[in-house]
PDB file of C-alpha atoms in Angstrom:
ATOM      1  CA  UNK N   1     -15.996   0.402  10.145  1.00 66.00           C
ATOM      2  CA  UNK N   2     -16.250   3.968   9.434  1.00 82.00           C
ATOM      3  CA  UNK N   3     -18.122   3.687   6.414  1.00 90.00           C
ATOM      4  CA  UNK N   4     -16.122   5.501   3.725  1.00 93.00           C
ATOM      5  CA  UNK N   5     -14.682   5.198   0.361  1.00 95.00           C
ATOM      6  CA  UNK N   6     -10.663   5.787  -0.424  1.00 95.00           C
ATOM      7  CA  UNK N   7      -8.588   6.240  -3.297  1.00 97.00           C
ATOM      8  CA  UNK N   8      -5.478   5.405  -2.708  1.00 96.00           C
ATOM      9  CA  UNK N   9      -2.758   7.031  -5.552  1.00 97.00           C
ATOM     10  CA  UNK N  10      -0.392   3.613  -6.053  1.00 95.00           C
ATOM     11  CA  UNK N  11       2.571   6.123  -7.079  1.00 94.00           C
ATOM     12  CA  UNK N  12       2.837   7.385  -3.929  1.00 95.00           C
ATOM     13  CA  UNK N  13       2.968   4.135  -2.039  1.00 94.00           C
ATOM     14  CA  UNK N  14       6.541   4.244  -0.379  1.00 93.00           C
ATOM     15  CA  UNK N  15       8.468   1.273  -2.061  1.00 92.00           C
ATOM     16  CA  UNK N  16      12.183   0.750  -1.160  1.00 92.00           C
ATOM     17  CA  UNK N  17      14.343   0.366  -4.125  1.00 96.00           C
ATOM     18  CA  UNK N  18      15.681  -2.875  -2.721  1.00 95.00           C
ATOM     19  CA  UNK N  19      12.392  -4.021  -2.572  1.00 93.00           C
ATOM     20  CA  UNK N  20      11.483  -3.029  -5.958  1.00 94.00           C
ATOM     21  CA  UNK N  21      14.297  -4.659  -7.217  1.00 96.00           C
ATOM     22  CA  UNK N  22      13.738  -8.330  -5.142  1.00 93.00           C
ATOM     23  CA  UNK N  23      10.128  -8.090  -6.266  1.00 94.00           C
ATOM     24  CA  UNK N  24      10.547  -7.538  -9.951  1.00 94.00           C
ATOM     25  CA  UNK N  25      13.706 -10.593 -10.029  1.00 93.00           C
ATOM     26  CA  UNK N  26      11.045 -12.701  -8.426  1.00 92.00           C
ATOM     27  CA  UNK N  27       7.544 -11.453 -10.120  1.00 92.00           C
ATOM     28  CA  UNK N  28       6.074 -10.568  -6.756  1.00 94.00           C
ATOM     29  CA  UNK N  29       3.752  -7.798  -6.297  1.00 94.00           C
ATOM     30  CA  UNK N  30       5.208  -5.321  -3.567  1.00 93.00           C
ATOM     31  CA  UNK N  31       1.574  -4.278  -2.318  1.00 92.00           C
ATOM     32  CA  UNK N  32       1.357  -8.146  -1.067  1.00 93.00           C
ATOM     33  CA  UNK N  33       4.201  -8.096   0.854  1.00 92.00           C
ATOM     34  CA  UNK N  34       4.367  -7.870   4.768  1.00 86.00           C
ATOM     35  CA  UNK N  35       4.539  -4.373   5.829  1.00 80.00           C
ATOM     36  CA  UNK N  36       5.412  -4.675   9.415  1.00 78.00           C
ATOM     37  CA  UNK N  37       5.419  -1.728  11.106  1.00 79.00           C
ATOM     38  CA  UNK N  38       3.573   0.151   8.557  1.00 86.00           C
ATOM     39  CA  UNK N  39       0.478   2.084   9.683  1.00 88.00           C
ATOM     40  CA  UNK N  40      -1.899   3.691   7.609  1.00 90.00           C
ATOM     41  CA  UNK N  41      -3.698   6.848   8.933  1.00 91.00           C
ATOM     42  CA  UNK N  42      -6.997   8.245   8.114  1.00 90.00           C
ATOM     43  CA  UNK N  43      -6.645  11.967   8.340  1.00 91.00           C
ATOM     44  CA  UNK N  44      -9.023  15.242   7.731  1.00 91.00           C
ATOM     45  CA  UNK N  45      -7.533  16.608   4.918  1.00 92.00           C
ATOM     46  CA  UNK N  46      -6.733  20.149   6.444  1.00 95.00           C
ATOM     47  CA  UNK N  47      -4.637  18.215   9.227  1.00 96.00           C
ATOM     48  CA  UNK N  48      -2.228  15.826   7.006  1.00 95.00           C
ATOM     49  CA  UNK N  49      -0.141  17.797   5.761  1.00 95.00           C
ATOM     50  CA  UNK N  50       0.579  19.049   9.382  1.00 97.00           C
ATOM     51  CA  UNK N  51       0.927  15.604  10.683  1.00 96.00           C
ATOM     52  CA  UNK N  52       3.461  14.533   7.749  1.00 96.00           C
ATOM     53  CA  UNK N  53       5.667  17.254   9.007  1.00 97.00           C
ATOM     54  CA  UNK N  54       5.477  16.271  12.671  1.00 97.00           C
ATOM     55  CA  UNK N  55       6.093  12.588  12.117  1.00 96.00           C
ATOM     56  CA  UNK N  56       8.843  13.451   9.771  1.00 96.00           C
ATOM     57  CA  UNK N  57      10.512  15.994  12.242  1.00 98.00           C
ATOM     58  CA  UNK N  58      10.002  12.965  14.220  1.00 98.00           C
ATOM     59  CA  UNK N  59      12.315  10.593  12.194  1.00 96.00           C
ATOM     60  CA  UNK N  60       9.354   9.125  10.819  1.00 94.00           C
ATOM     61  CA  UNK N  61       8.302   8.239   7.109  1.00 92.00           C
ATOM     62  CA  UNK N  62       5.476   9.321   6.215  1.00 94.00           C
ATOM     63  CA  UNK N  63       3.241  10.505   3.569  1.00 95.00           C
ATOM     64  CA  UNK N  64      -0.137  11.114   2.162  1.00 96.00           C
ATOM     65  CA  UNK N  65      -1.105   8.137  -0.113  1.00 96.00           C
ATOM     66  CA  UNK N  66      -4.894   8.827  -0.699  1.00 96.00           C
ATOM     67  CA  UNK N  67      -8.168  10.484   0.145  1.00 95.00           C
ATOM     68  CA  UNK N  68     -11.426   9.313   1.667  1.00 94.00           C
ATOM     69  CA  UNK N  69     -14.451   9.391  -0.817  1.00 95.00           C
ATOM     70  CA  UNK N  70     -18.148   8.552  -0.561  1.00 96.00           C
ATOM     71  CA  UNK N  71     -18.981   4.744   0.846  1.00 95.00           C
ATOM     72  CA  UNK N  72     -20.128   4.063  -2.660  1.00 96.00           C
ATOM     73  CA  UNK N  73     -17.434   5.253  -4.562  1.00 96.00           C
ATOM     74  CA  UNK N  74     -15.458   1.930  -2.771  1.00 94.00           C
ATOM     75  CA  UNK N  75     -11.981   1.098  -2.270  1.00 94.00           C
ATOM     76  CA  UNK N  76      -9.929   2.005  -5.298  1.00 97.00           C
ATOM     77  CA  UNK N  77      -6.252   2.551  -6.443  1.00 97.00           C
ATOM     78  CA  UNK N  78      -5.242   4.967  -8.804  1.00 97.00           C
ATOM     79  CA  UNK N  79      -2.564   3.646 -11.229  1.00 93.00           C
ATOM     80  CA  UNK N  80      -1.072   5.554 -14.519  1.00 92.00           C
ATOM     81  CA  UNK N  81      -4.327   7.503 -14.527  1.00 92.00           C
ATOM     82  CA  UNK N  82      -6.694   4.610 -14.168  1.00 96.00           C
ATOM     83  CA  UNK N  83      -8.834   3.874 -11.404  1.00 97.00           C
ATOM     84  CA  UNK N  84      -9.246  -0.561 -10.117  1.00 96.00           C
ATOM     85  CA  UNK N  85     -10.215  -1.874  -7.150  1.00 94.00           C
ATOM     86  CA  UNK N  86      -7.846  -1.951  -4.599  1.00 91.00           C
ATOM     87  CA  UNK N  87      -5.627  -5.380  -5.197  1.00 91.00           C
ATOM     88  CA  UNK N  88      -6.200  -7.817  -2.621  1.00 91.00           C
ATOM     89  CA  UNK N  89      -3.777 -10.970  -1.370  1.00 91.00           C
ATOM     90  CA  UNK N  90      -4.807 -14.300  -0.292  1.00 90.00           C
ATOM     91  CA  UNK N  91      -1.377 -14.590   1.766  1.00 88.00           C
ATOM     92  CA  UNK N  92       2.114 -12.753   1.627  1.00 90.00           C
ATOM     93  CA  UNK N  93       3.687 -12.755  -1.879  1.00 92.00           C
ATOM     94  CA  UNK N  94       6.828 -13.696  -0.449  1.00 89.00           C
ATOM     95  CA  UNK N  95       5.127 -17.422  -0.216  1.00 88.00           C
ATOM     96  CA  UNK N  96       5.578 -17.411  -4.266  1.00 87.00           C
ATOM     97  CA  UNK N  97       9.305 -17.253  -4.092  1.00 84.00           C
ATOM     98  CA  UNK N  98       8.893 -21.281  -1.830  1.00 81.00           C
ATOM     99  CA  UNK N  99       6.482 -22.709  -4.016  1.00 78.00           C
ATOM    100  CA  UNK N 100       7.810 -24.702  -7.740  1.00 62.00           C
ATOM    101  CA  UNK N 101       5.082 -26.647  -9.043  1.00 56.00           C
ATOM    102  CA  UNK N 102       2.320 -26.257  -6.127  1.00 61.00           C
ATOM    103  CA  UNK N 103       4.688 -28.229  -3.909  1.00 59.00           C
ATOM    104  CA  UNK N 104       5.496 -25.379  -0.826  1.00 59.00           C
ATOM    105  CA  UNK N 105       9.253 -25.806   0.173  1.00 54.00           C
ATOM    106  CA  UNK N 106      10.036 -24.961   4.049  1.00 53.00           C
TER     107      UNK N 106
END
């Protein structure tokens, strides 16, 4: 909608370490999980810095995960140095951990 680019920097993605942990036992990618009640932010960079510190004063995570680039540049994640198009889900990768087989378990 606003016609921009981002790179988003994948190390600084917030990841609890219990969710690290669950996702590696159970091969699940933590980027495809359910993040409810996470909000992402599009900032001026001059201005995010200053906002991280009020939210946190707040009792808020927060932190700066990316920058905006060109429309053509795309939407890309920065991993290890390389740059890939940002991963996308066809559901929640917690669905993996119910399905054996194809058959979906309730």
């Amino acid at each position: 909608a606003a016609n921009v680019g981002g790179l988003i920097f994948a190390d600084r993605i917030p990841v609890l370490p219990e969710t690290e942990t669950l996702c590696r036992l159970f091969g699940l990618d933590p980027l495809g999980l359910i993040a409810s009640g996470a909000l992402i932010l599009a900032v001026a960079p001059d201005r995010s810095l200053s906002l991280v510190s009020r939210l946190t004063d707040a009792g808020i995570a927060a932190t700066v995960i990316g920058k905006v680039m060109p429309p053509e540049f795309g939407i890309k994640m920065e991993r290890n140095g390389t740059q890939i198009d940002l991963p996308t889900f066809n559901r929640d990768e917690i669905g993996k951990i119910f399905e054996t087989n194809g058959v979906k378990h309730v």
